[in-house]
């Protein structure tokens, strides 16, 4: 299905309300997080065309982590941030920062080791 749109329920309703033909919309409604959504959508796209590219629309604050997850899932994707209410920016940005640190644990482990050396040195001196 060339030009198909992989979406969840709300996105499908949004697209149909704006004139996108229902036969161009493929629902991916099994995922519970972004990583699963990317993998499941890639599998759906693989069934219809090899070498597919995707445009992923997500919250503006979620673009960086979505890009990292897409690369890890092997999905060739252009990730676009949709407008997000300013009321969500502070908490969402903090959550994304923590999630990116968790996603790339190697820098987190390195940072922990760098901090552990002076802390352990100070603790053993007393």
CSV table of N, CA and C in Angstrom, one decimal:
chain,number,residue,atom,x,y,z
A,1,UNK,N,0.8,-1.2,0.0
A,1,UNK,CA,0.0,0.0,0.0
A,1,UNK,C,0.9,1.2,0.0
A,2,UNK,N,1.3,1.7,-1.1
A,2,UNK,CA,2.2,2.8,-1.3
A,2,UNK,C,1.5,4.1,-0.7
A,3,UNK,N,2.2,4.9,0.0
A,3,UNK,CA,1.7,6.1,0.6
A,3,UNK,C,0.7,5.9,1.7
A,4,UNK,N,0.8,4.7,2.3
A,4,UNK,CA,-0.1,4.4,3.5
A,4,UNK,C,0.4,5.2,4.7
A,5,UNK,N,-0.6,5.5,5.6
A,5,UNK,CA,-0.3,6.2,6.8
A,5,UNK,C,-0.5,5.3,8.0
A,6,UNK,N,0.6,5.0,8.7
A,6,UNK,CA,0.5,4.1,9.9
A,6,UNK,C,0.2,5.0,11.1
A,7,UNK,N,-1.0,4.8,11.7
A,7,UNK,CA,-1.5,5.6,12.8
A,7,UNK,C,-2.2,4.8,13.8
A,8,UNK,N,-2.5,5.4,14.9
A,8,UNK,CA,-3.4,4.8,15.9
A,8,UNK,C,-4.8,5.4,15.8
A,9,UNK,N,-5.7,5.0,16.7
A,9,UNK,CA,-7.1,5.3,16.5
A,9,UNK,C,-7.3,6.8,16.4
A,10,UNK,N,-6.8,7.6,17.3
A,10,UNK,CA,-7.1,9.0,17.3
A,10,UNK,C,-6.6,9.7,16.1
A,11,UNK,N,-5.4,9.3,15.7
A,11,UNK,CA,-4.8,9.9,14.5
A,11,UNK,C,-5.6,9.5,13.2
A,12,UNK,N,-6.1,8.3,13.2
A,12,UNK,CA,-6.9,7.8,12.1
A,12,UNK,C,-8.2,8.7,12.0
A,13,UNK,N,-8.8,8.9,13.1
A,13,UNK,CA,-10.0,9.8,13.1
A,13,UNK,C,-9.7,11.2,12.7
A,14,UNK,N,-8.6,11.7,13.1
A,14,UNK,CA,-8.1,13.1,12.8
A,14,UNK,C,-7.9,13.1,11.2
A,15,UNK,N,-7.2,12.2,10.7
A,15,UNK,CA,-6.9,12.2,9.2
A,15,UNK,C,-8.2,12.0,8.4
A,16,UNK,N,-9.1,11.1,8.8
A,16,UNK,CA,-10.3,10.9,8.0
A,16,UNK,C,-11.2,12.2,8.1
A,17,UNK,N,-11.2,12.9,9.2
A,17,UNK,CA,-11.9,14.2,9.3
A,17,UNK,C,-11.4,15.3,8.5
A,18,UNK,N,-10.1,15.1,8.0
A,18,UNK,CA,-9.5,16.1,7.2
A,18,UNK,C,-9.4,15.6,5.7
A,19,UNK,N,-10.1,14.6,5.4
A,19,UNK,CA,-10.2,14.2,4.0
A,19,UNK,C,-9.3,13.1,3.5
A,20,UNK,N,-8.5,12.5,4.4
A,20,UNK,CA,-7.6,11.4,3.9
A,20,UNK,C,-8.5,10.2,3.8
A,21,UNK,N,-8.4,9.5,2.6
A,21,UNK,CA,-9.2,8.4,2.3
A,21,UNK,C,-8.9,7.2,3.3
A,22,UNK,N,-9.9,6.6,3.8
A,22,UNK,CA,-9.7,5.5,4.8
A,22,UNK,C,-8.8,4.4,4.3
A,23,UNK,N,-8.8,4.1,2.9
A,23,UNK,CA,-8.0,3.0,2.4
A,23,UNK,C,-6.5,3.4,2.4
A,24,UNK,N,-6.1,4.6,2.7
A,24,UNK,CA,-4.7,5.0,2.8
A,24,UNK,C,-4.2,4.9,4.2
A,25,UNK,N,-5.1,4.7,5.2
A,25,UNK,CA,-4.7,4.7,6.6
A,25,UNK,C,-4.6,3.2,7.1
A,26,UNK,N,-3.5,2.9,7.7
A,26,UNK,CA,-3.3,1.6,8.3
A,26,UNK,C,-3.0,1.9,9.8
A,27,UNK,N,-3.9,1.2,10.6
A,27,UNK,CA,-3.8,1.5,12.0
A,27,UNK,C,-2.8,0.5,12.7
A,28,UNK,N,-1.9,1.1,13.5
A,28,UNK,CA,-1.0,0.3,14.3
A,28,UNK,C,-1.5,0.6,15.7
A,29,UNK,N,-2.2,-0.3,16.3
A,29,UNK,CA,-2.9,0.0,17.6
A,29,UNK,C,-2.5,-1.0,18.7
A,30,UNK,N,-1.3,-1.7,18.5
A,30,UNK,CA,-0.9,-2.7,19.5
A,30,UNK,C,0.2,-2.1,20.5
A,31,UNK,N,0.9,-1.1,20.1
A,31,UNK,CA,2.0,-0.6,20.8
A,31,UNK,C,1.6,0.2,22.1
A,32,UNK,N,2.5,0.1,23.1
A,32,UNK,CA,2.2,0.9,24.3
A,32,UNK,C,3.3,1.9,24.6
A,33,UNK,N,4.3,2.0,23.7
A,33,UNK,CA,5.3,3.0,23.8
A,33,UNK,C,5.9,3.3,22.4
A,34,UNK,N,6.7,4.3,22.4
A,34,UNK,CA,7.2,4.8,21.1
A,34,UNK,C,8.1,3.7,20.4
A,35,UNK,N,8.9,3.1,21.1
A,35,UNK,CA,9.8,2.0,20.6
A,35,UNK,C,9.0,0.9,19.9
A,36,UNK,N,7.9,0.5,20.6
A,36,UNK,CA,7.1,-0.6,20.0
A,36,UNK,C,6.4,0.0,18.8
A,37,UNK,N,5.9,1.2,18.9
A,37,UNK,CA,5.2,1.8,17.7
A,37,UNK,C,6.0,1.8,16.5
A,38,UNK,N,7.3,2.2,16.7
A,38,UNK,CA,8.2,2.2,15.5
A,38,UNK,C,8.5,0.8,15.0
A,39,UNK,N,8.7,-0.1,15.8
A,39,UNK,CA,9.0,-1.5,15.4
A,39,UNK,C,7.7,-2.1,14.7
A,40,UNK,N,6.6,-1.9,15.3
A,40,UNK,CA,5.3,-2.5,14.7
A,40,UNK,C,5.0,-1.8,13.4
A,41,UNK,N,5.2,-0.5,13.4
A,41,UNK,CA,4.9,0.2,12.1
A,41,UNK,C,5.8,-0.2,11.0
A,42,UNK,N,7.1,-0.4,11.4
A,42,UNK,CA,8.1,-0.9,10.4
A,42,UNK,C,7.7,-2.2,9.8
A,43,UNK,N,7.2,-3.1,10.7
A,43,UNK,CA,6.8,-4.4,10.2
A,43,UNK,C,5.6,-4.3,9.3
A,44,UNK,N,4.7,-3.4,9.6
A,44,UNK,CA,3.5,-3.2,8.7
A,44,UNK,C,4.0,-2.6,7.3
A,45,UNK,N,5.0,-1.7,7.4
A,45,UNK,CA,5.5,-1.1,6.1
A,45,UNK,C,6.3,-2.2,5.3
A,46,UNK,N,7.0,-3.0,6.0
A,46,UNK,CA,7.8,-4.1,5.3
A,46,UNK,C,6.9,-5.0,4.5
A,47,UNK,N,5.7,-5.2,5.0
A,47,UNK,CA,4.8,-6.1,4.2
A,47,UNK,C,4.3,-5.5,2.9
A,48,UNK,N,4.4,-4.2,2.8
A,48,UNK,CA,3.9,-3.5,1.6
A,48,UNK,C,5.0,-3.0,0.6
A,49,UNK,N,6.2,-2.6,1.2
A,49,UNK,CA,7.2,-2.1,0.4
A,49,UNK,C,8.6,-2.2,1.1
A,50,UNK,N,9.6,-2.6,0.4
A,50,UNK,CA,10.9,-2.6,1.1
A,50,UNK,C,11.6,-1.2,0.9
A,51,UNK,N,12.5,-0.9,1.8
A,51,UNK,CA,13.2,0.3,1.7
A,51,UNK,C,12.3,1.5,2.0
A,52,UNK,N,11.3,1.3,2.8
A,52,UNK,CA,10.4,2.4,3.1
A,52,UNK,C,11.1,3.5,3.9
A,53,UNK,N,10.5,4.7,3.9
A,53,UNK,CA,10.9,5.8,4.7
A,53,UNK,C,9.6,6.2,5.4
A,54,UNK,N,9.8,6.8,6.6
A,54,UNK,CA,8.6,7.2,7.4
A,54,UNK,C,8.8,8.7,7.8
A,55,UNK,N,7.7,9.4,8.0
A,55,UNK,CA,7.7,10.6,8.7
A,55,UNK,C,6.9,10.4,9.9
A,56,UNK,N,7.6,10.6,11.0
A,56,UNK,CA,7.0,10.4,12.4
A,56,UNK,C,6.7,11.8,13.0
A,57,UNK,N,5.4,11.9,13.3
A,57,UNK,CA,5.0,13.2,14.0
A,57,UNK,C,4.7,12.9,15.4
A,58,UNK,N,5.4,13.7,16.3
A,58,UNK,CA,5.3,13.5,17.7
A,58,UNK,C,5.3,14.8,18.4
A,59,UNK,N,5.2,14.8,19.7
A,59,UNK,CA,5.3,16.1,20.5
A,59,UNK,C,6.6,16.7,20.3
A,60,UNK,N,6.7,18.0,20.2
A,60,UNK,CA,7.9,18.7,20.0
A,60,UNK,C,9.0,18.3,20.9
A,61,UNK,N,8.7,18.1,22.2
A,61,UNK,CA,9.7,17.7,23.2
A,61,UNK,C,10.2,16.3,23.0
A,62,UNK,N,9.5,15.5,22.3
A,62,UNK,CA,9.8,14.1,22.1
A,62,UNK,C,10.6,13.7,20.9
A,63,UNK,N,10.9,14.7,20.1
A,63,UNK,CA,11.6,14.5,18.8
A,63,UNK,C,12.9,13.8,18.9
A,64,UNK,N,13.8,14.3,19.8
A,64,UNK,CA,15.1,13.7,19.9
A,64,UNK,C,15.1,12.2,20.3
A,65,UNK,N,14.3,11.9,21.3
A,65,UNK,CA,14.3,10.5,21.8
A,65,UNK,C,13.6,9.6,20.7
A,66,UNK,N,12.6,10.1,20.0
A,66,UNK,CA,12.0,9.4,18.9
A,66,UNK,C,13.0,9.1,17.8
A,67,UNK,N,13.8,10.1,17.5
A,67,UNK,CA,14.9,9.9,16.5
A,67,UNK,C,15.8,8.8,16.9
A,68,UNK,N,16.3,8.8,18.2
A,68,UNK,CA,17.2,7.8,18.7
A,68,UNK,C,16.5,6.4,18.6
A,69,UNK,N,15.2,6.3,19.0
A,69,UNK,CA,14.5,5.0,18.9
A,69,UNK,C,14.3,4.5,17.5
A,70,UNK,N,14.1,5.5,16.6
A,70,UNK,CA,13.9,5.1,15.2
A,70,UNK,C,15.2,4.5,14.6
A,71,UNK,N,16.3,5.1,14.9
A,71,UNK,CA,17.6,4.6,14.5
A,71,UNK,C,17.9,3.2,15.0
A,72,UNK,N,17.6,3.0,16.3
A,72,UNK,CA,17.8,1.7,16.9
A,72,UNK,C,16.9,0.7,16.3
A,73,UNK,N,15.7,1.1,15.9
A,73,UNK,CA,14.7,0.1,15.3
A,73,UNK,C,15.0,-0.1,13.9
A,74,UNK,N,16.0,0.6,13.3
A,74,UNK,CA,16.3,0.5,11.9
A,74,UNK,C,15.3,1.1,11.0
A,75,UNK,N,14.5,2.1,11.5
A,75,UNK,CA,13.5,2.8,10.7
A,75,UNK,C,14.1,4.0,10.1
A,76,UNK,N,14.1,4.2,8.8
A,76,UNK,CA,14.5,5.4,8.1
A,76,UNK,C,13.4,6.4,8.3
A,77,UNK,N,13.6,7.4,9.2
A,77,UNK,CA,12.5,8.2,9.6
A,77,UNK,C,12.9,9.7,9.6
A,78,UNK,N,12.0,10.6,9.2
A,78,UNK,CA,12.2,12.0,9.4
A,78,UNK,C,11.2,12.3,10.6
A,79,UNK,N,11.7,12.8,11.7
A,79,UNK,CA,10.8,13.0,12.9
A,79,UNK,C,10.5,14.5,13.0
A,80,UNK,N,9.2,14.8,13.1
A,80,UNK,CA,8.7,16.1,13.1
A,80,UNK,C,8.0,16.4,14.4
A,81,UNK,N,8.3,17.5,15.0
A,81,UNK,CA,7.6,17.9,16.3
A,81,UNK,C,6.4,18.7,16.0
A,82,UNK,N,5.3,18.2,16.6
A,82,UNK,CA,4.0,19.0,16.5
A,82,UNK,C,3.9,20.0,17.7
A,83,UNK,N,3.2,21.1,17.5
A,83,UNK,CA,3.1,22.0,18.5
A,83,UNK,C,2.6,21.4,19.8
A,84,UNK,N,3.2,21.8,20.9
A,84,UNK,CA,2.8,21.3,22.2
A,84,UNK,C,2.5,22.4,23.2
A,85,UNK,N,1.5,22.3,24.0
A,85,UNK,CA,1.1,23.3,24.9
A,85,UNK,C,2.2,23.6,25.9
A,86,UNK,N,2.5,24.9,26.1
A,86,UNK,CA,3.5,25.3,27.0
A,86,UNK,C,3.4,24.8,28.4
A,87,UNK,N,2.1,24.4,28.8
A,87,UNK,CA,1.9,23.9,30.1
A,87,UNK,C,2.6,22.6,30.3
A,88,UNK,N,2.9,21.8,29.3
A,88,UNK,CA,3.5,20.5,29.4
A,88,UNK,C,5.1,20.6,29.3
A,89,UNK,N,5.6,21.7,28.8
A,89,UNK,CA,7.0,21.7,28.4
A,89,UNK,C,8.0,21.4,29.6
A,90,UNK,N,7.8,22.0,30.7
A,90,UNK,CA,8.8,21.8,31.8
A,90,UNK,C,8.8,20.3,32.2
A,91,UNK,N,7.6,19.8,32.6
A,91,UNK,CA,7.6,18.4,33.1
A,91,UNK,C,8.0,17.4,32.0
A,92,UNK,N,7.5,17.7,30.7
A,92,UNK,CA,7.8,16.8,29.6
A,92,UNK,C,9.3,16.8,29.3
A,93,UNK,N,9.9,18.0,29.3
A,93,UNK,CA,11.4,18.1,29.0
A,93,UNK,C,12.2,17.4,30.1
A,94,UNK,N,11.8,17.5,31.3
A,94,UNK,CA,12.5,16.8,32.4
A,94,UNK,C,12.4,15.3,32.2
A,95,UNK,N,11.2,14.8,31.9
A,95,UNK,CA,10.9,13.4,31.7
A,95,UNK,C,11.7,12.9,30.5
A,96,UNK,N,11.8,13.7,29.4
A,96,UNK,CA,12.5,13.3,28.2
A,96,UNK,C,14.0,13.2,28.5
A,97,UNK,N,14.5,14.2,29.3
A,97,UNK,CA,15.9,14.2,29.7
A,97,UNK,C,16.3,12.9,30.4
A,98,UNK,N,15.5,12.5,31.4
A,98,UNK,CA,15.7,11.3,32.2
A,98,UNK,C,15.6,10.1,31.3
A,99,UNK,N,14.6,10.1,30.3
A,99,UNK,CA,14.4,8.9,29.4
A,99,UNK,C,15.6,8.8,28.5
A,100,UNK,N,16.2,9.9,28.0
A,100,UNK,CA,17.3,9.8,27.1
A,100,UNK,C,18.5,9.3,27.9
A,101,UNK,N,18.7,9.7,29.1
A,101,UNK,CA,19.8,9.2,29.9
A,101,UNK,C,19.6,7.7,30.1
A,102,UNK,N,18.4,7.2,30.4
A,102,UNK,CA,18.2,5.8,30.6
A,102,UNK,C,18.4,5.0,29.3
A,103,UNK,N,17.9,5.6,28.2
A,103,UNK,CA,18.1,5.0,26.9
A,103,UNK,C,19.5,4.7,26.6
A,104,UNK,N,20.4,5.7,26.8
A,104,UNK,CA,21.8,5.6,26.6
A,104,UNK,C,22.5,5.5,27.9
A,105,UNK,N,22.4,4.3,28.5
A,105,UNK,CA,23.0,4.1,29.8
A,105,UNK,C,24.5,4.2,29.9
A,106,UNK,N,25.2,4.0,28.8
A,106,UNK,CA,26.6,4.1,28.8
A,106,UNK,C,27.1,5.4,29.3
A,107,UNK,N,26.6,6.5,28.8
A,107,UNK,CA,27.1,7.8,29.4
A,107,UNK,C,26.6,8.0,30.8
A,108,UNK,N,25.5,7.4,31.2
A,108,UNK,CA,25.0,7.5,32.6
A,108,UNK,C,26.0,6.7,33.5
A,109,UNK,N,26.4,5.5,33.0
A,109,UNK,CA,27.3,4.7,33.8
A,109,UNK,C,28.7,5.4,33.9
A,110,UNK,N,29.1,6.0,32.8
A,110,UNK,CA,30.4,6.8,32.9
A,110,UNK,C,30.3,8.0,33.8
A,111,UNK,N,29.2,8.7,33.8
A,111,UNK,CA,29.0,9.8,34.6
A,111,UNK,C,29.0,9.4,36.1
A,112,UNK,N,28.3,8.3,36.3
A,112,UNK,CA,28.2,7.7,37.7
A,112,UNK,C,29.6,7.3,38.2
A,113,UNK,N,30.4,6.7,37.4
A,113,UNK,CA,31.8,6.4,37.8
A,113,UNK,C,32.6,7.6,38.1
A,114,UNK,N,32.5,8.6,37.2
A,114,UNK,CA,33.2,9.9,37.4
A,114,UNK,C,32.8,10.5,38.8
A,115,UNK,N,31.6,10.4,39.1
A,115,UNK,CA,31.1,11.0,40.4
A,115,UNK,C,31.4,10.1,41.6
A,116,UNK,N,31.5,8.8,41.3
A,116,UNK,CA,31.8,7.9,42.4
A,116,UNK,C,33.2,8.0,42.9
A,117,UNK,N,34.1,8.3,42.1
A,117,UNK,CA,35.5,8.4,42.5
A,117,UNK,C,35.7,9.4,43.6
A,118,UNK,N,35.3,10.7,43.4
A,118,UNK,CA,35.6,11.7,44.4
A,118,UNK,C,34.7,11.4,45.7
A,119,UNK,N,33.5,10.9,45.5
A,119,UNK,CA,32.7,10.6,46.6
A,119,UNK,C,33.3,9.5,47.5
A,120,UNK,N,33.7,8.4,46.8
A,120,UNK,CA,34.4,7.3,47.5
A,120,UNK,C,35.7,7.8,48.2
A,121,UNK,N,36.4,8.6,47.5
A,121,UNK,CA,37.7,9.1,48.1
A,121,UNK,C,37.4,9.9,49.4
A,122,UNK,N,36.4,10.8,49.3
A,122,UNK,CA,36.0,11.6,50.5
A,122,UNK,C,35.5,10.7,51.6
A,123,UNK,N,34.7,9.7,51.3
A,123,UNK,CA,34.2,8.8,52.3
A,123,UNK,C,35.3,8.0,53.0
A,124,UNK,N,36.2,7.5,52.2
A,124,UNK,CA,37.3,6.7,52.8
A,124,UNK,C,38.3,7.5,53.6
A,125,UNK,N,38.4,8.8,53.3
A,125,UNK,CA,39.3,9.6,54.1
A,125,UNK,C,38.8,9.9,55.5
A,126,UNK,N,37.6,9.7,55.7
A,126,UNK,CA,37.0,10.0,57.1
A,126,UNK,C,36.9,8.8,57.9
